[in-house]
Coordinates of C-alpha atoms and ligand atoms in Angstrom, one line a residue:
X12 CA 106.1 112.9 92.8
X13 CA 109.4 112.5 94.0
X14 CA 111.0 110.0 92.9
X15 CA 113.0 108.0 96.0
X16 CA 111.4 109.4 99.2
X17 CA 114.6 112.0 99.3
X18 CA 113.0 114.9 97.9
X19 CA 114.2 118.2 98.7
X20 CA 111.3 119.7 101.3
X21 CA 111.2 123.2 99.0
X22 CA 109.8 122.8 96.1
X23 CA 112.2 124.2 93.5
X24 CA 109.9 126.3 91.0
X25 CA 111.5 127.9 88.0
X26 CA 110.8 130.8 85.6
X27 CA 109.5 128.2 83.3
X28 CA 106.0 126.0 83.8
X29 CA 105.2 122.7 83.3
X30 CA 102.6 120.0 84.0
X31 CA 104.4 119.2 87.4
X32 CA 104.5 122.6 88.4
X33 CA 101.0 123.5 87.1
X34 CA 100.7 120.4 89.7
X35 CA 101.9 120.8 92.7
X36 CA 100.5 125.2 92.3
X37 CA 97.3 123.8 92.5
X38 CA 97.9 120.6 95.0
X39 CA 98.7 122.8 97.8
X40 CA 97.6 122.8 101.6
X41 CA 98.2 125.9 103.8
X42 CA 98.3 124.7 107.3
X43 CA 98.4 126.4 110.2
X44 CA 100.6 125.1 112.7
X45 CA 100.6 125.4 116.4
X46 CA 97.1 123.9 117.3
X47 CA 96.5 120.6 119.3
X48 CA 94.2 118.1 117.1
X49 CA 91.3 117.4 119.9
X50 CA 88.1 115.0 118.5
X51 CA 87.1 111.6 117.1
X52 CA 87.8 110.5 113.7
X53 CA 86.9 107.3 112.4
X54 CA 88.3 104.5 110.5
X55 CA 87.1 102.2 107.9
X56 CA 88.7 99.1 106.5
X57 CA 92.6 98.7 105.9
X58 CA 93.5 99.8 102.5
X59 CA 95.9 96.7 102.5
X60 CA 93.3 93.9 102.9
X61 CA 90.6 95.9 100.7
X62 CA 92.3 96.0 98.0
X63 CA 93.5 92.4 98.2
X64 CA 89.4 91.6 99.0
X65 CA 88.5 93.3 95.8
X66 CA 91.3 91.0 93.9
X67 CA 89.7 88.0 95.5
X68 CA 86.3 88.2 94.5
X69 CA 87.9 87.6 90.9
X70 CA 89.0 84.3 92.0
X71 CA 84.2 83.5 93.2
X72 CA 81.9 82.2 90.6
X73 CA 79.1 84.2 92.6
X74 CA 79.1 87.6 93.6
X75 CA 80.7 89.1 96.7
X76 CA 80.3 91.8 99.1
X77 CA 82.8 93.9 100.9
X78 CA 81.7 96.2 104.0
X79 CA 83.6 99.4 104.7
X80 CA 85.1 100.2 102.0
X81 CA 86.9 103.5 102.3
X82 CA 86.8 106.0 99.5
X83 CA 90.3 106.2 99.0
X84 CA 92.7 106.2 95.4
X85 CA 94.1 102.8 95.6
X86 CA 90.5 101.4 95.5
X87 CA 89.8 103.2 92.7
X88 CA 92.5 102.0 90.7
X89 CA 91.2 98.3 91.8
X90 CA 88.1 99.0 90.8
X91 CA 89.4 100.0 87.7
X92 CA 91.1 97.3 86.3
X93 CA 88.2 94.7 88.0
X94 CA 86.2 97.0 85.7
X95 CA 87.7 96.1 82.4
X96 CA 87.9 92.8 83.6
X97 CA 84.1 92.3 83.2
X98 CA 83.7 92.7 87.0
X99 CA 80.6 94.2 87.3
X100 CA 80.8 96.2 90.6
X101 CA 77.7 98.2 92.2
X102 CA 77.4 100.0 95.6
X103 CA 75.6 98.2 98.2
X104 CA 72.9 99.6 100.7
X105 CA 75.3 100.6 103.1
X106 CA 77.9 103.5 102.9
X107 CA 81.0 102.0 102.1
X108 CA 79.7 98.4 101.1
X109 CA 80.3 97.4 97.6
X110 CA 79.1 94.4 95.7
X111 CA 81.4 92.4 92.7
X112 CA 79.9 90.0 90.4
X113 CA 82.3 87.8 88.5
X114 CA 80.0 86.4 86.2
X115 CA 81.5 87.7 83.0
X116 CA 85.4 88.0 83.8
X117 CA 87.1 88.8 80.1
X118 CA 90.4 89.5 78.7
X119 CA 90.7 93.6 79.0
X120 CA 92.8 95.6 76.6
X121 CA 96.4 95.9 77.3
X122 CA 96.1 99.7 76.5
X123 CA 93.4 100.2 78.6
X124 CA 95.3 98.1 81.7
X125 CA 97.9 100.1 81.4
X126 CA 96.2 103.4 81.9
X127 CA 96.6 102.2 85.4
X128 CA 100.4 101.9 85.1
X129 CA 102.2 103.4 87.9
X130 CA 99.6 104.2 89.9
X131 CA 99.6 101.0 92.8
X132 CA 101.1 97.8 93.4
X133 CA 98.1 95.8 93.3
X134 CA 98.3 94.6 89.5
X135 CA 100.6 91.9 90.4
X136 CA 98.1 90.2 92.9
X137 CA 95.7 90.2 89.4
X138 CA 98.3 86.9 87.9
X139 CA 96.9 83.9 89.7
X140 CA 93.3 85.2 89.9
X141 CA 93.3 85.6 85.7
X142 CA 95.0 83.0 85.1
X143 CA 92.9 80.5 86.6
X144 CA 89.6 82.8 84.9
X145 CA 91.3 83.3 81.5
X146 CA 94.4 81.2 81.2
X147 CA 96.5 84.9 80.8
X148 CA 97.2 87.7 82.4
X149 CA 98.7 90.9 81.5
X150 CA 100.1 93.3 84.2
X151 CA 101.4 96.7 83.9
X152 CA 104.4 98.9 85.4
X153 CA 103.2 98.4 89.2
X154 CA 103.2 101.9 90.9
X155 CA 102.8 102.6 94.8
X156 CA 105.4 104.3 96.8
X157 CA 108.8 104.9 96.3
X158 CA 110.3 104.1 98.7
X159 CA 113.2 101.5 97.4
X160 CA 113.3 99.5 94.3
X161 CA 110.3 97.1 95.6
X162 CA 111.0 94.5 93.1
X163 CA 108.5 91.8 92.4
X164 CA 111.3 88.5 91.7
X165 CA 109.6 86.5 94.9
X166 CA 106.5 87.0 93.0
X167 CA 107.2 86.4 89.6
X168 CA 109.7 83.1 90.6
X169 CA 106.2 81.9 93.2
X170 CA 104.2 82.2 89.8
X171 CA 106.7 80.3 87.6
X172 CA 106.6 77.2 90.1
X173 CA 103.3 77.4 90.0
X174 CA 103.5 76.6 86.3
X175 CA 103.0 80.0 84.9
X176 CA 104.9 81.3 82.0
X177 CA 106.0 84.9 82.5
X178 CA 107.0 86.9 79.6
X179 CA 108.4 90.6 80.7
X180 CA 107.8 92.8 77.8
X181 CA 108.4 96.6 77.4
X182 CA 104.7 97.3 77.5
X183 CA 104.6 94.9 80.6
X184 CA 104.5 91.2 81.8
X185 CA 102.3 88.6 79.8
X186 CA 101.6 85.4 82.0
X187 CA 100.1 82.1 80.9
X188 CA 99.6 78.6 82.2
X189 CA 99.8 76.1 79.5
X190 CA 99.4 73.1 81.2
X191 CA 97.4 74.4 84.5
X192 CA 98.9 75.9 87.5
X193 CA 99.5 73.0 90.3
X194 CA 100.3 73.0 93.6
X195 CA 104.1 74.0 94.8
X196 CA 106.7 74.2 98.3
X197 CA 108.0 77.6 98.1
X198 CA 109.7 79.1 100.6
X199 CA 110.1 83.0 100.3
X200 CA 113.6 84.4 101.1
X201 CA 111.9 87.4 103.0
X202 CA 108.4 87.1 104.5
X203 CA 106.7 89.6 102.1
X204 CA 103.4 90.3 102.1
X205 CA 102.8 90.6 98.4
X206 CA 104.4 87.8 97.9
X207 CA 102.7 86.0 100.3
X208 CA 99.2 87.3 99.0
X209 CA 100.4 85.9 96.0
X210 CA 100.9 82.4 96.8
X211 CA 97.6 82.4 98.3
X212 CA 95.6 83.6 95.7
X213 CA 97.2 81.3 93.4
X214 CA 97.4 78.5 95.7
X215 CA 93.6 78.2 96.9
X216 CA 92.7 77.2 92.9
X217 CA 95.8 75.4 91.8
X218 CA 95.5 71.4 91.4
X219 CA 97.4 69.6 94.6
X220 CA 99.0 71.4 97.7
X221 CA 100.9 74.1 98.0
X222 CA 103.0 74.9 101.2
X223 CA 104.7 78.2 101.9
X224 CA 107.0 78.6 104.1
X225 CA 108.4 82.1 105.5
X226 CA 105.3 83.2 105.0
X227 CA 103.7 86.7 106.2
X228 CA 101.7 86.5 108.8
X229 CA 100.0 90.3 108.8
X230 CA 96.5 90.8 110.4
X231 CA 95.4 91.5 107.2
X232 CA 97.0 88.1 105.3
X233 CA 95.1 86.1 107.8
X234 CA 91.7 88.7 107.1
X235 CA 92.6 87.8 103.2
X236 CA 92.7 83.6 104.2
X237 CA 89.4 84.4 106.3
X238 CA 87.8 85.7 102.8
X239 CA 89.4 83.3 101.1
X240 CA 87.9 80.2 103.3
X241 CA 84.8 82.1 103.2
X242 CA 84.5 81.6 99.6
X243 CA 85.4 77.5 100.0
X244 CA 89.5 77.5 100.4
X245 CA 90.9 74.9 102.4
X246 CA 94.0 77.3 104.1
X247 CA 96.1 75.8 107.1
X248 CA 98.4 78.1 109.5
X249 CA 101.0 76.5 111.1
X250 CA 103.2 78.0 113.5
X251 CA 106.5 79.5 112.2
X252 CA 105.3 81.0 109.2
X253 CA 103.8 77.9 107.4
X254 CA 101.0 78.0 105.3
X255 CA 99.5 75.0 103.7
X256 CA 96.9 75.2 100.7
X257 CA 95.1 72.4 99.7
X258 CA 93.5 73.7 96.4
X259 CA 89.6 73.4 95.2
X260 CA 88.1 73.3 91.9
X261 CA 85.9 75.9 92.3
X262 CA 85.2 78.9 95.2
X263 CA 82.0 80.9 95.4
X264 CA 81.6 84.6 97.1
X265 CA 81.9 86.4 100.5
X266 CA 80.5 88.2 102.6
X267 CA 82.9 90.2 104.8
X268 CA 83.7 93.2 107.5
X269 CA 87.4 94.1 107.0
X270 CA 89.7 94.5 109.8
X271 CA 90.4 98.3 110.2
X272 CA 93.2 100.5 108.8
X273 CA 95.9 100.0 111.6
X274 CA 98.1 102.4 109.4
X275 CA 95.5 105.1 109.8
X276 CA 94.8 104.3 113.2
X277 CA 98.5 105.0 114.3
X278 CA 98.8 108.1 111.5
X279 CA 96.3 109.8 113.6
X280 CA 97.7 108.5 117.1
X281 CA 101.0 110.2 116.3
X282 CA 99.5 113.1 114.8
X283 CA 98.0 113.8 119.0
X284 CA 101.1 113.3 120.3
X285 CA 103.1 115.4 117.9
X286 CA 100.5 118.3 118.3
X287 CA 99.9 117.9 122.2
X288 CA 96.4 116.6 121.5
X289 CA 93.7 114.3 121.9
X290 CA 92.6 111.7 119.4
X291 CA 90.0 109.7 119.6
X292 CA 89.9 106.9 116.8
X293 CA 86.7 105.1 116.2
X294 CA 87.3 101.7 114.9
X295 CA 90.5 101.2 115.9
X296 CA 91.4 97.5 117.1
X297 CA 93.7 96.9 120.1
X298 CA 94.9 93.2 119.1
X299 CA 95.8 94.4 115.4
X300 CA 98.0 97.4 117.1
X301 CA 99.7 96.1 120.0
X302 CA 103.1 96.8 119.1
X303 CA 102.4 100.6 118.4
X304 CA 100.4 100.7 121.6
X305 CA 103.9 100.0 123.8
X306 CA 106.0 102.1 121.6
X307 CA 103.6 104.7 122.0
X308 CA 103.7 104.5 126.0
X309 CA 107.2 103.9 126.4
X310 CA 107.6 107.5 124.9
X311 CA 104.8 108.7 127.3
X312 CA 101.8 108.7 125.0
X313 CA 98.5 108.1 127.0
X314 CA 95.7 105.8 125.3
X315 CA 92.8 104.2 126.3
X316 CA 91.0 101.1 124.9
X317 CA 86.9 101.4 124.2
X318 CA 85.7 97.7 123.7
X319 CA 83.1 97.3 121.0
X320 CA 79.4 96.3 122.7
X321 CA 76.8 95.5 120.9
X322 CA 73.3 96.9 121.6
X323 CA 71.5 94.9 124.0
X324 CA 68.3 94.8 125.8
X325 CA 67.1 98.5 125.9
X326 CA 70.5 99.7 125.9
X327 CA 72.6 100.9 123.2
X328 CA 75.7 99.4 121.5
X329 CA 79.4 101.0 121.7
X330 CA 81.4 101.3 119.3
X331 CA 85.1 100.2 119.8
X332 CA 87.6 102.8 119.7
X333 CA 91.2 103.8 121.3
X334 CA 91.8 107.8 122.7
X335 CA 95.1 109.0 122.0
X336 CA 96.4 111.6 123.7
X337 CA 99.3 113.8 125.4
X338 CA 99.9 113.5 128.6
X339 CA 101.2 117.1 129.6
X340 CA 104.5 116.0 130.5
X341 CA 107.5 115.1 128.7
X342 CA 108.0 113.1 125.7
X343 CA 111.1 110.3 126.2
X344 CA 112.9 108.8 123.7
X345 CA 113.2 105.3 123.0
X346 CA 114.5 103.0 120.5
X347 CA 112.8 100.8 118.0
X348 CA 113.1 98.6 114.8
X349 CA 110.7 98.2 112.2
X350 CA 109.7 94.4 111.3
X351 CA 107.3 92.0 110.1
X352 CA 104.2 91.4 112.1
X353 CA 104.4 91.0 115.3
X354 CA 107.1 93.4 115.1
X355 CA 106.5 97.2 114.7
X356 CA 105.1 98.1 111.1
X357 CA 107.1 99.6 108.8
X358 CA 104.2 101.8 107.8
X359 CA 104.0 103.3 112.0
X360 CA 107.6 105.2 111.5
X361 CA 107.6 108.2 109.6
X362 CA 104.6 109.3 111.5
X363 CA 105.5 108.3 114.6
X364 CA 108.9 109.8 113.7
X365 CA 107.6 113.6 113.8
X366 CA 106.0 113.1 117.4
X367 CA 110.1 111.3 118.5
X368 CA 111.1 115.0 117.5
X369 CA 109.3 116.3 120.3
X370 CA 110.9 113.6 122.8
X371 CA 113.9 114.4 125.3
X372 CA 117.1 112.5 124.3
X373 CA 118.2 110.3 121.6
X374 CA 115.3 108.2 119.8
X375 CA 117.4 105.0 117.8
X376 CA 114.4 104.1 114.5
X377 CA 116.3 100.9 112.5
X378 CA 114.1 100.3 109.3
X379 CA 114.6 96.9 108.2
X380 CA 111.8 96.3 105.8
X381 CA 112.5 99.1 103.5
X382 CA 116.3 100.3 102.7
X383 CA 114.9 104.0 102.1
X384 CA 112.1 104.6 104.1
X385 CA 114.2 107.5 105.9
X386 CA 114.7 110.2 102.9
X387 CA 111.6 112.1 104.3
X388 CA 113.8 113.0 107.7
X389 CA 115.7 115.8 105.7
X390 CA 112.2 117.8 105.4
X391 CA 111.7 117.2 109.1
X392 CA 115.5 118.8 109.5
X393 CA 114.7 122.1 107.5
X394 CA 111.6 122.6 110.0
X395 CA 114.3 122.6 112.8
X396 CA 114.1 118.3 113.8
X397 CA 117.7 117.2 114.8
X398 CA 117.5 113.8 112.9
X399 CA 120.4 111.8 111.5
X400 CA 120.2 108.9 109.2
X401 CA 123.4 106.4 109.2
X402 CA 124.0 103.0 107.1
X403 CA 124.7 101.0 110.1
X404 CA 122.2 99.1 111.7
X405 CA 121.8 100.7 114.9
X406 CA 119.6 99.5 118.0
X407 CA 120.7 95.6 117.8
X408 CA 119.9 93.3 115.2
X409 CA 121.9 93.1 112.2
X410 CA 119.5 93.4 108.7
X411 CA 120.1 92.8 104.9
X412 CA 120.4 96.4 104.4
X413 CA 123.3 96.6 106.9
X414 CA 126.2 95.3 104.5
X415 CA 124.3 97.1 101.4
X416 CA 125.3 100.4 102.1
X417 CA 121.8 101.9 102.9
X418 CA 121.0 104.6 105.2
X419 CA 118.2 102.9 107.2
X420 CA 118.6 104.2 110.8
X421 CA 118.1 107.1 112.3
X422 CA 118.9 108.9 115.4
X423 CA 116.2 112.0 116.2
X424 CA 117.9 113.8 119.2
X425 CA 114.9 115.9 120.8
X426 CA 113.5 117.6 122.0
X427 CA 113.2 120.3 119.0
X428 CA 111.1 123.3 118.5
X429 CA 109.8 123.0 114.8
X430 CA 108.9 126.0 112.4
X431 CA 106.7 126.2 109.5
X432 CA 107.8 125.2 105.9
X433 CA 106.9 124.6 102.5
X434 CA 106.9 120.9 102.5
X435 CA 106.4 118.6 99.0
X436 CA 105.2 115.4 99.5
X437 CA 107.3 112.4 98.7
X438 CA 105.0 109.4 99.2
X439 CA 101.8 108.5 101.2
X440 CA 103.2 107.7 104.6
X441 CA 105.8 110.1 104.8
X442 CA 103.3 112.8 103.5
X443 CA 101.2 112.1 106.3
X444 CA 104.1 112.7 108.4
X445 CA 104.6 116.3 106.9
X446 CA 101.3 116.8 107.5
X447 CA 101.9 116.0 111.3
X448 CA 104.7 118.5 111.3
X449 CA 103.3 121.1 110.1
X450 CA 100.7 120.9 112.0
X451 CA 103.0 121.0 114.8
X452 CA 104.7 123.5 113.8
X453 CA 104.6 127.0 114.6
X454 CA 103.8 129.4 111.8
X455 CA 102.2 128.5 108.7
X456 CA 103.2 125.8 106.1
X457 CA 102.4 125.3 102.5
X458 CA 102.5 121.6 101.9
X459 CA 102.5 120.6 98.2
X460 CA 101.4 117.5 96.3
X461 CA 98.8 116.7 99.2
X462 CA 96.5 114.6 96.9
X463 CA 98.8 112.0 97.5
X464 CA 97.6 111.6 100.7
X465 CA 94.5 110.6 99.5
X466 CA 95.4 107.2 97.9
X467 CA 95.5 106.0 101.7
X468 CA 93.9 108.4 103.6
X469 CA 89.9 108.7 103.5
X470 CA 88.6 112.4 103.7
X471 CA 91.5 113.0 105.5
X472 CA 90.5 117.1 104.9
X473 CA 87.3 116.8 106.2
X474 CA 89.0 115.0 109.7
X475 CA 91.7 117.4 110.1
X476 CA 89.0 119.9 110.3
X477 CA 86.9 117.4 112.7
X478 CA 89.8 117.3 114.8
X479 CA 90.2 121.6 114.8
X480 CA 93.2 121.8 112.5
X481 CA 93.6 125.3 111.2
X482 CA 94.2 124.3 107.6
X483 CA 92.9 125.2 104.0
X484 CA 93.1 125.8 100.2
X485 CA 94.4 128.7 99.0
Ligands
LIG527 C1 102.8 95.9 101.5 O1 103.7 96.2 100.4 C2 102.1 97.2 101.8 N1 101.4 97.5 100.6 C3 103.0 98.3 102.2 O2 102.3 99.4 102.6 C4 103.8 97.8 103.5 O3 104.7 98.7 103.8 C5 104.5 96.5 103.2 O4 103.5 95.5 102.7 C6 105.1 95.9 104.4 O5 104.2 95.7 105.5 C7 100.2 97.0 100.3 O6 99.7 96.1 101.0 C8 99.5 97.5 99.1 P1 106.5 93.5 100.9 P2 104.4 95.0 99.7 O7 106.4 92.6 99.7 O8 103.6 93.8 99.7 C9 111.1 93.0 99.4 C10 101.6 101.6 102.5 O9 102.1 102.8 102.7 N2 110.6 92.2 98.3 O10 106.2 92.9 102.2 O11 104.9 95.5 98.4 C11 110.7 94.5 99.3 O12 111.6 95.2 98.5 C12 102.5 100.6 101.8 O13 100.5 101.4 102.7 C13 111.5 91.7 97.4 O14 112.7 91.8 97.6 O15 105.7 94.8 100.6 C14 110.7 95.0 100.7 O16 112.1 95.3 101.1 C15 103.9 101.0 101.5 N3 111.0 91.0 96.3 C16 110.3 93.7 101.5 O17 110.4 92.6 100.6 C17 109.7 90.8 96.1 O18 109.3 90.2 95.1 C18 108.9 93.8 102.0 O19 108.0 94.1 100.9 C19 108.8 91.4 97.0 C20 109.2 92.1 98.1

C-alpha cells in the first residue's frame, strides 16, 4: 500500500493491470456518507499488548492463556511465526481466549519466517525470547505502517549490551548469544515502546540486573510487566521512567485479561463526533484514555463514563463502557501535541483529525512521535478539509523533527463541509480516518485497500453496520 502515508487520495488506475490493481478493484468499500453512527460496539483487548502477550508466552516453560483476543491480522501473523516456532496454540472455551504451550519451542525455517516479512513489527520482540529458548534468533524485514523510517537501532544496540551478537544479512538479522545474555544499564535516547518491550523481555531472563532508564511507560508496557510478573519476573517501576529487572532462571505461564484497545476506543469516539452521532463503546477504560477524554471535551464532544459492576446478589453485573456523542452545537478548535504516555497518543490524531475538520477556527495538531504521520491530510483536503501541514513545530514545544526538516504540524481551519471521494488507504490509522470522512461526508465514497483496516480493527464491517452506517461491497 502506499508507501509513506502521502498517497495520492485517487487511486491512479491505468489501461494496463497488475496484481495491485487487481488489488485494490476488489478491496473496495462504497460508503455512503451523510449518516450519524448511533449504537454500541465493543472492544476487545489492545492489539499493542496482545501481540506482545503472545511473544511472552515464548519466554513460560508452562502453557499460557490470553482472554480477549480480537480477531484481527496482526495476531495472525504472531500466531504465525509462534507456530513455526513449535508453539502449539489452541482456542480456549471462551470466544477470544487462546491457549500457548511452549513445550517444544524449535528453530523454524528462515524461508518460512520470512513469509511473514513485511507484514508487522512484532518479529523484533521475538530476539530475547529465542535467544534465551534456542541460543539464536532469526528475524525478517519488520513490516507495520509506514509512517516514517521506524528504525529498530535502540533495539538492536539494547540487544548487543545484552550480549547478543547481531548479524544483518540481506535475507534478514541473525542474533546469537555466545556467552549468555546478562544483565545491562541502558538508557534509551527516546522512550520507545518497542524498544522498551524489548529490554523487558530480554531483561526478565538475563543473568544479573538490568536497569532502563527513559523507559516507556504505556498502559499496555505496564499490562506486558503485569504478564510478565505473572509468569515469575521480578520487574520494579520507579518514577521518571526507570525500570529495574532483576532477572530469574526460569518463568512459568499466565493467565491474563488484557487491557482494552484504547486506539479503537478513540477510532470509534471520533468517528461520533465527525458524523454527529452517538457511540457507545463497551469496554472502554476511563484511566487508560484520559488524555483523549479532555481533548475530546475541549472541542465540545459529550461522553459519559459506565463503571464496570460486577453481578451481585440477585442483580446483574454492568459492563463498563464510555458514550460518545455530539452535542448539537458547535465543534471548537483547539490545539494539541501528540506524545508519550501520559501525553496524547500518537495513534488518537488522524482520527480525531477528521472530526477537528468539522470545528470552528484554527485546530494547531504537533506530531512528535512520528515525523510523517500527517501525509493522510492531503486526502482529507480533496474531500473539501482546509488542512495545512508546516515543518515548524507549532503549538509550543520544540521536538527532534523540528530542525529535521519534517512536516509534522498541522493547522485544520474549520469548520468545512466535506464531499464524497474515492479514497485509497495509506496505513491502518489514517485508513480509519478515511473511513470517518467518508462517512461524514455527503455523497457516496469508494474507499480502496480497506482490508488494511483489518490488521487493527476487529469486524470493523460488521460494527459499522451495528452503528447504521450506509456502507457495502460492490
Ligand atoms: C508502537 O510502535 C505501536 N505499535 C504503534 O502503533 C504506536 O504508534 C507507537 O508504539 C507509539 O505509541 C505496536 O505496538 C505494534 P516506538 P513502536 O518504538 O514500538 C523511534 C498502530 O497504529 N525509534 O515507540 O514501533 C521511532 O522511529 C501502531 O497501532 C527509533 O528511532 O513505536 C518513532 O519515531 C503504529 N529507533 C519513535 O521512536 C528505534 O529503534 C517511537 O517509536 C525505535 C524507535
Amino acid at each position: 500500500m502506499g508507501s509513506d502515508g502521502q498517497s495520492s487520495a485517487r487511486p491512479t488506475f491505468t489501461g494496463t493491470t497488475n496484481a495491485l490493481e487487481v488489488a485494490l478493484t476488489d478491496d473496495v468499500l462504497v460508503v455512503h456518507g451523510g449518516t450519524p453512527l448511533q449504537g454500541k460496539i465493543r472492544v476487545r483487548g489492545a492489539k499493542n499488548l496482545v501481540s506482545k502477550a503472545m511473544v511472552a508466552a515464548l519466554l513460560g516453560d508452562e502453557p499460557s492463556r490470553l482472554y480477549d483476543v480480537p480477531r484481527i491480522r496482526d495476531v495472525e501473523v504472531v500466531r504465525g511465526l509462534l507456530g513455526l516456532h513449535g508453539v502449539n496454540i489452541t482456542d480456549g472455551d471462551e470466544d477470544g481466549e487462546l491457549v500457548f504451550d511452549p513445550a517444544n519451542v524449535e528453530s523454524a525455517d528462515t524461508d518460512e519466517i520470512n513469509v511473514h516479512a513485511g507484514s508487522s513489527r512484532i518479529p523484533i520482540l521475538f530476539c530475547g525470547p529465542l535467544l534465551h529458548r534456542l541460543g539464536h534468533a532469526f528475524i525478517p524485514d519488520l513490516g507495520g505502517c509506514h509512517i516514517g523510517p521506524r528504525p529498530i537501532d535502540f533495539h538492536l544496540e539494547a540487544l548487543r549490551q545484552f550480549g547478543a551478537v547481531v548479524d544483518k544479512r540481506p535475507e534478514g538479522i541473525h542474533l546469537t548469544a555466545p556467552t549468555g545474555l546478562h544483565g545491562t544499564k541502558f538508557v534509551l535516547p527516546y522512550p520507545s515502546v518497542g524498544a522498551t518491550e524489548q529490554v523487558l523481555l530480554t531483561a526478565v531472563m538475563a543473568e544479573g540486573v538490568t536497569e532502563l532508564r527513559n523507559a516507556a511507560v504505556e498502559p499496555e508496557i505496564i499490562d506486558l510487566i503485569c504478564i510478565l510478573q505473572k509468569m515469575g519476573a521480578i520487574i520494579k517501576v520507579h518514577t521518571d521512567r526507570v525500570i529495574e529487572i532483576q532477572g530469574v532462571p526460569r518463568l512459568g505461564g499466565y493467565s491474563h485479561r488484557p487491557i482494552p484497545d484504547r486506539i479503537e476506543a478513540a477510532s470509534w469516539a471520533a468517528a461520533a463526533l465527525a458524523t454527529r452521532g452517538d457511540v457507545e463503546v463497551l469496554g472502554a477504560q476511563q484511566a487508560d484514555m484520559m488524555t483523549f477524554l479532555n481533548i475530546f471535551r475541549s472541542v465540545g464532544g459529550s461522553y459519559e463514563v459506565v463503571d464496570a459492576r460486577p453481578p451481585r446478589g440477585g442483580s446483574a453485573g454492568v459492563e463498563g463502557s464510555i458514550r460518545f456523542w455530539h452535542p448539537g452545537t458547535e465543534l471548537h478548535a483547539t490545539a494539541l501535541e501528540t506524545d508519550v504516555h501520559p501525553g496524547f497518543m500518537t495513534d488518537w490524531q488522524q482520527p480525531l483529525v477528521v472530526a477537528l475538520t468539522q470545528a470552528r477556527g484554527l485546530s494547531i495538531v504537533h506530531e512528535t512521535v512520528y515525523e510523517q504521520r500527517l501525509g493522510y491530510t492531503e486526502a482529507l483536503n480533496k474531500m473539501g478539509a482546509n488542512i495545512q501541514v508546516y515543518r515548524d513545530c507549532l503549538g509550543g514545544t520544540p521536538c527532534r523533527f523540528g530542525r529535521r526538516n519534517f512536516k509534522h504540524s498541522a493547522v485544520i481551519a474549520g469548520p468545512s463541509k466535506l464531499h464524497a471521494a474515492e479514497l485509497v488507504i495509506p496505513d491502518l490509522r489514517a485508513g480509519f480516518s478515511h473511513l470517518i470522512a467518508a462517512l461524514a461526508a455527503e455523497g457516496t465514497s469508494r474507499v480502496y485497500g480497506v482490508d488494511l483496516i483489518n490488521r487493527g480493527y476487529e469486524d470493523f464491517e460488521a460494527k459499522l453496520a451495528d452503528l447504521g452506517a450506509h456502507v457495502e461491497r460492490p
